[in-house]
Coordinates of C-alpha atoms in Angstrom, one line a residue:
M1 CA -33.9 -13.6 -18.7
T2 CA -35.1 -11.3 -15.9
N3 CA -34.1 -7.5 -16.5
P4 CA -32.1 -5.8 -13.7
Q5 CA -34.8 -3.2 -13.4
T6 CA -37.3 -6.0 -12.7
V7 CA -35.4 -7.0 -9.9
L8 CA -35.4 -3.7 -8.4
D9 CA -39.0 -3.0 -8.9
R10 CA -40.0 -6.4 -7.3
A11 CA -37.7 -6.1 -4.1
V12 CA -39.3 -2.8 -3.2
A13 CA -42.8 -4.0 -4.1
Q14 CA -42.1 -7.1 -1.8
N15 CA -40.8 -5.0 1.0
D16 CA -37.4 -6.7 0.7
V17 CA -35.8 -3.3 0.5
P18 CA -37.3 0.2 1.3
F19 CA -36.0 1.5 -1.7
V20 CA -32.8 0.6 -3.8
V21 CA -30.2 2.5 -6.6
A22 CA -28.0 -0.1 -8.6
M23 CA -25.7 0.2 -11.3
A24 CA -23.4 -1.8 -13.6
A25 CA -20.3 -0.7 -15.6
N26 CA -17.3 -2.5 -17.3
A27 CA -14.0 -0.7 -17.7
D28 CA -15.3 1.6 -20.8
G29 CA -18.5 2.9 -19.0
V30 CA -21.8 2.1 -17.3
T31 CA -23.9 -0.5 -18.8
F32 CA -27.0 -0.3 -16.6
S33 CA -28.5 2.2 -14.0
G34 CA -31.8 1.9 -12.1
A35 CA -33.5 2.5 -8.9
A36 CA -37.0 1.8 -7.5
G37 CA -38.8 3.3 -4.5
D38 CA -38.4 6.4 -2.6
A39 CA -35.1 7.4 -1.1
S40 CA -37.1 9.9 1.4
D41 CA -40.5 11.1 1.8
G42 CA -41.7 12.1 -1.7
K43 CA -38.5 11.9 -3.3
A44 CA -37.8 9.1 -5.8
A45 CA -34.2 7.1 -5.3
N46 CA -32.1 8.0 -8.5
E47 CA -28.5 8.6 -9.1
E48 CA -28.4 11.7 -7.3
T49 CA -29.2 9.8 -3.9
L50 CA -26.7 10.3 -1.3
F51 CA -25.7 7.4 0.8
R52 CA -23.8 7.0 4.1
I53 CA -21.8 4.2 2.7
F54 CA -19.8 3.3 6.1
S55 CA -17.4 0.7 5.1
M56 CA -17.2 1.4 1.5
T57 CA -14.9 3.8 2.7
K58 CA -12.5 1.2 3.6
A59 CA -11.5 0.5 0.0
V60 CA -10.8 4.3 -0.5
G61 CA -8.4 4.6 2.3
S62 CA -6.6 1.2 1.4
L63 CA -6.2 3.0 -2.0
G64 CA -4.8 5.9 -0.3
A65 CA -2.2 4.1 1.6
M66 CA -1.4 1.8 -1.8
I67 CA -0.6 5.5 -3.5
L68 CA 2.0 6.1 -1.0
I69 CA 3.5 2.3 -1.4
D70 CA 3.5 3.2 -4.9
R71 CA 5.5 6.3 -4.7
G72 CA 8.0 4.7 -2.2
K73 CA 6.8 6.6 0.8
L74 CA 5.6 3.5 2.5
G75 CA 6.1 -0.2 2.6
I76 CA 3.4 -2.8 2.7
D77 CA 5.3 -4.7 5.7
T78 CA 6.4 -1.4 7.5
P79 CA 5.6 -1.8 11.5
I80 CA 2.9 0.3 12.4
G81 CA 4.8 1.7 15.5
D82 CA 7.6 2.8 13.3
I83 CA 5.2 5.4 11.8
I84 CA 2.8 5.9 14.8
P85 CA 4.5 4.7 18.2
A86 CA 1.0 5.0 20.0
W87 CA 0.4 1.7 18.0
D88 CA 2.8 -0.3 20.0
D89 CA 1.2 0.8 23.3
L90 CA -1.9 -1.3 22.4
Q91 CA -2.2 -4.8 24.2
V92 CA -4.1 -7.9 23.6
L93 CA -7.4 -8.4 25.6
D94 CA -6.9 -11.8 27.6
G95 CA -10.1 -12.0 29.4
F96 CA -11.5 -10.5 32.5
D97 CA -10.7 -11.1 35.9
A98 CA -13.1 -12.0 38.8
D99 CA -14.3 -8.6 39.1
G100 CA -14.8 -7.9 35.6
K101 CA -11.8 -6.1 34.5
P102 CA -10.0 -6.6 31.4
V103 CA -6.8 -8.6 31.6
L104 CA -4.3 -7.4 29.0
R105 CA -0.7 -8.6 27.7
A106 CA 1.7 -7.4 25.3
A107 CA 1.3 -8.6 21.6
K108 CA 3.6 -11.3 20.4
T109 CA 4.0 -9.7 17.2
R110 CA 4.1 -6.1 15.6
G111 CA 1.3 -5.1 13.5
T112 CA 2.5 -3.9 9.9
I113 CA 0.4 -1.9 7.3
R114 CA -0.5 -5.2 5.7
H115 CA -2.1 -6.5 8.9
L116 CA -4.1 -3.3 9.0
A117 CA -5.3 -3.6 5.4
T118 CA -6.2 -7.0 5.5
H119 CA -8.0 -7.0 8.7
T120 CA -5.3 -9.2 10.6
S121 CA -4.3 -6.7 13.0
G122 CA -5.9 -7.6 15.9
L123 CA -8.6 -5.1 15.9
E124 CA -12.1 -6.2 15.9
Y125 CA -15.5 -4.4 16.1
E126 CA -17.7 -4.7 19.1
I127 CA -20.7 -5.7 16.6
W128 CA -18.8 -9.0 15.6
N129 CA -16.8 -9.9 18.8
T130 CA -18.4 -10.8 22.1
E131 CA -15.3 -9.4 24.2
M132 CA -15.4 -6.1 22.8
P133 CA -18.8 -5.2 24.4
K134 CA -17.7 -6.2 27.5
F135 CA -14.5 -4.1 27.2
L136 CA -16.2 -1.0 26.2
E137 CA -18.7 -1.5 29.1
A138 CA -16.1 -2.2 31.7
T139 CA -13.6 0.8 30.7
G140 CA -16.1 3.3 29.6
H141 CA -14.1 3.4 26.3
P142 CA -15.2 5.4 23.3
T143 CA -16.7 3.7 20.2
T144 CA -15.1 4.4 16.8
L145 CA -18.3 6.2 15.7
T146 CA -17.7 8.8 18.7
G147 CA -15.2 10.4 16.4
L148 CA -12.9 10.7 19.2
K149 CA -9.1 10.1 18.4
A150 CA -9.2 8.3 21.9
S151 CA -11.6 5.7 20.1
L152 CA -8.6 4.4 18.2
G153 CA -7.2 2.8 21.3
Y154 CA -9.3 -0.5 21.0
P155 CA -7.4 -3.4 22.5
L156 CA -6.2 -5.9 20.1
M157 CA -8.3 -9.4 20.3
F158 CA -5.2 -11.3 19.0
D159 CA -1.8 -11.0 18.1
P160 CA -1.2 -9.3 14.7
G161 CA -1.0 -11.6 11.5
T162 CA -2.7 -14.8 13.3
R163 CA -6.1 -14.6 12.1
W164 CA -8.9 -12.6 10.4
G165 CA -10.8 -10.1 12.5
Y166 CA -13.0 -7.4 11.3
G167 CA -12.5 -3.8 12.7
V168 CA -10.9 -0.3 12.8
G169 CA -7.8 -0.9 11.4
T170 CA -8.6 1.1 8.3
D171 CA -9.2 3.8 10.6
W172 CA -5.5 3.5 11.7
L173 CA -4.5 3.4 8.3
G174 CA -5.8 6.9 7.6
Q175 CA -3.6 8.0 10.4
V176 CA -0.6 6.3 8.6
I177 CA -1.5 8.3 5.6
E178 CA -1.6 11.6 7.6
A179 CA 1.7 10.9 9.3
V180 CA 3.7 9.9 6.2
D181 CA 2.2 12.5 3.7
G182 CA 1.6 15.3 6.0
R183 CA -1.8 16.5 4.9
P184 CA -5.1 15.7 6.7
V185 CA -6.4 12.5 5.4
E186 CA -9.7 14.2 4.0
Q187 CA -7.4 16.5 2.1
F188 CA -5.4 13.9 0.9
T189 CA -8.2 11.8 -0.2
K190 CA -9.9 14.8 -1.9
E191 CA -6.8 15.8 -3.9
E192 CA -5.4 12.3 -4.6
I193 CA -8.4 10.1 -5.4
L194 CA -11.8 12.1 -5.5
D195 CA -11.1 14.8 -7.5
P196 CA -8.9 13.1 -10.0
L197 CA -11.6 10.4 -10.3
G198 CA -14.4 13.0 -10.9
M199 CA -16.2 11.5 -7.5
T200 CA -17.7 15.2 -7.1
S201 CA -20.8 13.8 -4.9
T202 CA -18.4 11.6 -2.5
V203 CA -17.8 13.8 0.6
F204 CA -16.8 13.7 4.3
E205 CA -19.5 16.0 5.4
P206 CA -23.0 16.2 3.5
D207 CA -23.1 20.1 3.9
G208 CA -25.4 21.3 1.1
M209 CA -26.2 18.1 0.0
T210 CA -28.8 16.8 2.9
D211 CA -31.8 17.3 0.5
R212 CA -30.0 14.5 -1.4
L213 CA -29.5 12.1 1.6
A214 CA -31.5 9.1 2.0
T215 CA -33.5 8.3 4.8
L216 CA -32.4 5.2 6.8
S217 CA -34.8 2.4 7.6
I218 CA -34.6 -0.5 10.2
R219 CA -36.9 -3.7 10.0
G220 CA -38.8 -4.3 13.1
E221 CA -40.4 -7.6 14.5
D222 CA -43.4 -7.3 12.4
G223 CA -41.2 -7.1 9.2
N224 CA -41.9 -3.7 8.2
F225 CA -39.4 -0.8 8.1
S226 CA -39.6 2.3 10.2
S227 CA -37.1 5.3 10.1
M228 CA -34.2 6.1 12.2
E229 CA -31.2 8.2 12.6
F230 CA -27.6 7.1 12.3
G231 CA -24.6 8.1 10.7
P232 CA -21.0 8.9 10.8
P233 CA -20.2 11.5 13.4
A234 CA -20.3 14.9 12.1
K235 CA -17.2 17.0 12.3
P236 CA -15.2 14.3 14.3
E237 CA -11.9 14.9 15.7
F238 CA -10.5 12.5 12.9
Y239 CA -12.0 11.1 10.0
G240 CA -12.0 7.3 10.2
M241 CA -11.2 5.8 6.8
G242 CA -13.2 2.8 7.8
H243 CA -16.5 4.6 7.8
A244 CA -16.7 8.2 7.0
L245 CA -17.6 9.0 3.6
Y246 CA -20.9 9.8 1.8
S247 CA -21.4 8.9 -1.9
T248 CA -23.5 8.0 -4.6
A249 CA -23.9 5.0 -7.0
P250 CA -22.5 6.8 -10.0
D251 CA -19.5 8.0 -7.8
Y252 CA -18.6 4.5 -6.4
L253 CA -18.9 3.3 -9.8
R254 CA -16.1 5.4 -11.0
F255 CA -14.0 4.0 -8.3
L256 CA -14.7 0.5 -9.2
R257 CA -14.3 1.4 -12.9
M258 CA -10.5 2.8 -12.0
I259 CA -10.0 -0.9 -10.4
L260 CA -10.9 -2.7 -13.6
N261 CA -8.6 -0.1 -15.7
D262 CA -5.7 -1.1 -13.8
G263 CA -5.4 2.1 -11.8
A264 CA -6.5 4.5 -14.3
L265 CA -9.9 6.3 -15.4
E266 CA -10.5 8.3 -18.6
G267 CA -6.9 9.3 -19.0
T268 CA -6.2 9.8 -15.3
R269 CA -3.8 7.6 -13.6
I270 CA -4.3 6.9 -9.8
L271 CA -2.0 4.0 -9.6
S272 CA 0.6 2.0 -11.6
P273 CA -0.6 -1.3 -13.0
D274 CA 1.9 -3.1 -10.9
A275 CA 0.5 -1.3 -7.6
M276 CA -3.0 -2.0 -8.7
K277 CA -2.0 -5.8 -9.0
L278 CA -0.7 -5.7 -5.7
M279 CA -3.9 -3.9 -4.5
R280 CA -6.1 -6.7 -5.8
E281 CA -4.1 -9.9 -5.1
D282 CA -4.4 -12.1 -2.0
Q283 CA -2.4 -10.3 0.9
M284 CA -3.3 -12.7 3.8
Q285 CA -0.1 -14.8 3.4
G286 CA -2.0 -18.0 4.1
L287 CA -4.9 -16.8 6.2
C288 CA -8.4 -16.6 4.9
F289 CA -11.6 -14.8 5.8
E290 CA -13.6 -16.1 8.6
T291 CA -17.3 -15.8 9.4
M292 CA -18.1 -12.6 11.0
H293 CA -20.7 -13.9 13.8
T294 CA -22.8 -11.2 14.8
V295 CA -23.4 -10.1 18.7
A296 CA -25.9 -7.7 17.5
P297 CA -28.4 -9.2 15.3
H298 CA -30.8 -6.3 15.2
L299 CA -28.0 -4.5 13.5
S300 CA -26.4 -7.2 11.4
A301 CA -26.8 -10.9 10.4
S302 CA -23.9 -13.0 10.4
V303 CA -21.6 -12.2 7.5
D304 CA -20.4 -15.4 5.4
P305 CA -20.5 -14.4 1.8
F306 CA -21.1 -17.5 -0.6
P307 CA -20.9 -20.1 2.5
G308 CA -18.6 -23.0 1.9
M309 CA -16.5 -21.1 -0.4
R310 CA -12.8 -19.7 0.4
H311 CA -12.3 -16.1 0.6
T312 CA -9.2 -14.1 1.4
H313 CA -8.4 -10.3 1.5
S314 CA -6.5 -8.3 -0.9
F315 CA -5.0 -4.9 0.1
A316 CA -8.3 -3.4 -0.1
F317 CA -11.4 -6.0 -0.6
V318 CA -12.7 -9.4 0.1
R319 CA -11.6 -11.8 -2.5
N320 CA -13.8 -14.9 -3.6
E321 CA -11.2 -17.7 -4.6
E322 CA -13.7 -19.6 -6.6
D323 CA -16.3 -18.7 -9.5
I324 CA -19.9 -18.2 -8.2
P325 CA -22.1 -19.8 -10.9
G326 CA -24.1 -17.3 -12.8
R327 CA -22.3 -14.5 -11.0
R328 CA -18.9 -13.0 -10.4
K329 CA -15.6 -15.1 -11.4
A330 CA -12.6 -16.1 -8.9
G331 CA -10.6 -13.5 -8.2
S332 CA -13.5 -10.8 -7.9
L333 CA -13.2 -8.0 -5.2
S334 CA -16.0 -6.8 -2.8
W335 CA -17.3 -5.4 0.3
A336 CA -20.1 -3.3 1.8
G337 CA -21.4 -0.6 4.2
V338 CA -23.3 -1.7 7.2
L339 CA -26.5 0.3 6.0
N340 CA -26.6 -2.3 2.9
T341 CA -24.6 -0.4 0.4
H342 CA -22.5 -3.1 -1.3
Y343 CA -20.2 -3.5 -4.5
W344 CA -18.3 -5.8 -6.5
A345 CA -15.5 -5.7 -9.3
D346 CA -14.8 -8.7 -11.2
P347 CA -11.6 -8.1 -13.6
A348 CA -12.0 -11.4 -14.9
S349 CA -15.2 -10.7 -16.6
D350 CA -14.9 -7.0 -16.7
V351 CA -17.9 -6.3 -14.7
A352 CA -18.4 -4.1 -11.7
G353 CA -21.7 -3.5 -9.9
V354 CA -23.1 -1.4 -6.9
I355 CA -26.6 -2.0 -5.2
M356 CA -27.5 0.4 -2.6
T357 CA -30.0 1.1 -0.1
Q358 CA -30.3 2.5 3.6
S359 CA -31.5 -0.1 6.0
L360 CA -30.9 -2.3 8.9
P361 CA -30.2 -5.4 9.8
F362 CA -27.1 -5.5 7.5
V363 CA -26.9 -8.6 5.2
E364 CA -30.4 -9.7 5.9
E365 CA -31.9 -12.5 3.9
P366 CA -34.3 -10.4 2.1
F367 CA -31.5 -7.8 0.9
L368 CA -29.2 -10.9 -0.1
K369 CA -32.0 -12.3 -2.2
T370 CA -32.2 -9.0 -4.0
Y371 CA -28.3 -8.8 -4.4
A372 CA -28.1 -12.1 -6.0
A373 CA -30.9 -11.8 -8.3
F374 CA -29.5 -8.2 -9.4
E375 CA -26.2 -9.6 -10.0
E376 CA -27.2 -12.7 -12.1
A377 CA -29.4 -10.5 -14.0
V378 CA -26.2 -8.3 -14.8
Y379 CA -24.3 -11.2 -16.0
A380 CA -27.2 -12.7 -17.9
S381 CA -27.6 -9.4 -19.9
K382 CA -24.0 -9.1 -20.6

């Protein structure tokens, strides 16, 4: 049986990852913690290493919305435009005319909170949609990573509720939280989620923590890693709940243990059990996850977890609907950040795990090999 630490050591030695921090837990506590390699020059990776977690932020944003649903302040099928009227101004991109100008039309359906949370709202990132880069170039529209409020106005790529499409929906969900609750989303998140869960190293700005921040590496054509600069926008006009957070492996594992514990952690309740059930169930109403085909292979491979197996999306996570042999069970919840920070939570097995580095391309084969070997080692050592 391979020890989880052996997997991490081997991955760094083989240049499959520049460094790695990985942990596992059950509802009661941590069951494994390990690391390998240097997170920055001369600093070994460890539990204190700070990561740009990008889309691991999304589950935190979705939890914020579910807290409001749990309190009766928001409905899962409430139309977005009823809360933020600007949503109803968004139109569907129907191609481009002979001069290369976007052709837009009114949406045939109204987007809802459910659509934002399940990535069925019509919004898609430019990295996984061939039309979005053309739209951005033709219009000069700011991207979500500018931190500008105007960046929220991406066009819809399809009518809400008609298919999966991965994009800035959770950024809009953060705006819904602000509109319903009244607090800035960063204040709401800190007071309602991060502080109660003891996630003291999870922040919107890494002020005072930059000495713990890992170096980001990108793999070149020669197969070797070199450092680069890339991260969430500092001091933005708004904090996007799709990408804004920094965190550590132990902090995020506390979040996942709350998921395993039906909405509570160490005596602190964040969600009622009924609301947590709603948050973990398939919420796609018959739709399913679709392969995210990359249009920027230097940044990401195409995303197709466990090819050939059906996946859906809960209110906050991708769900695998079949058992993965030697790994997670059906109904497990997972996702990741674009710089290869990944997590899963398996309620049926009472197992959660994180495996985190800071590298591009996203979901490249060497990283996925390491992830699979780590997860298999965690389950084998249960």
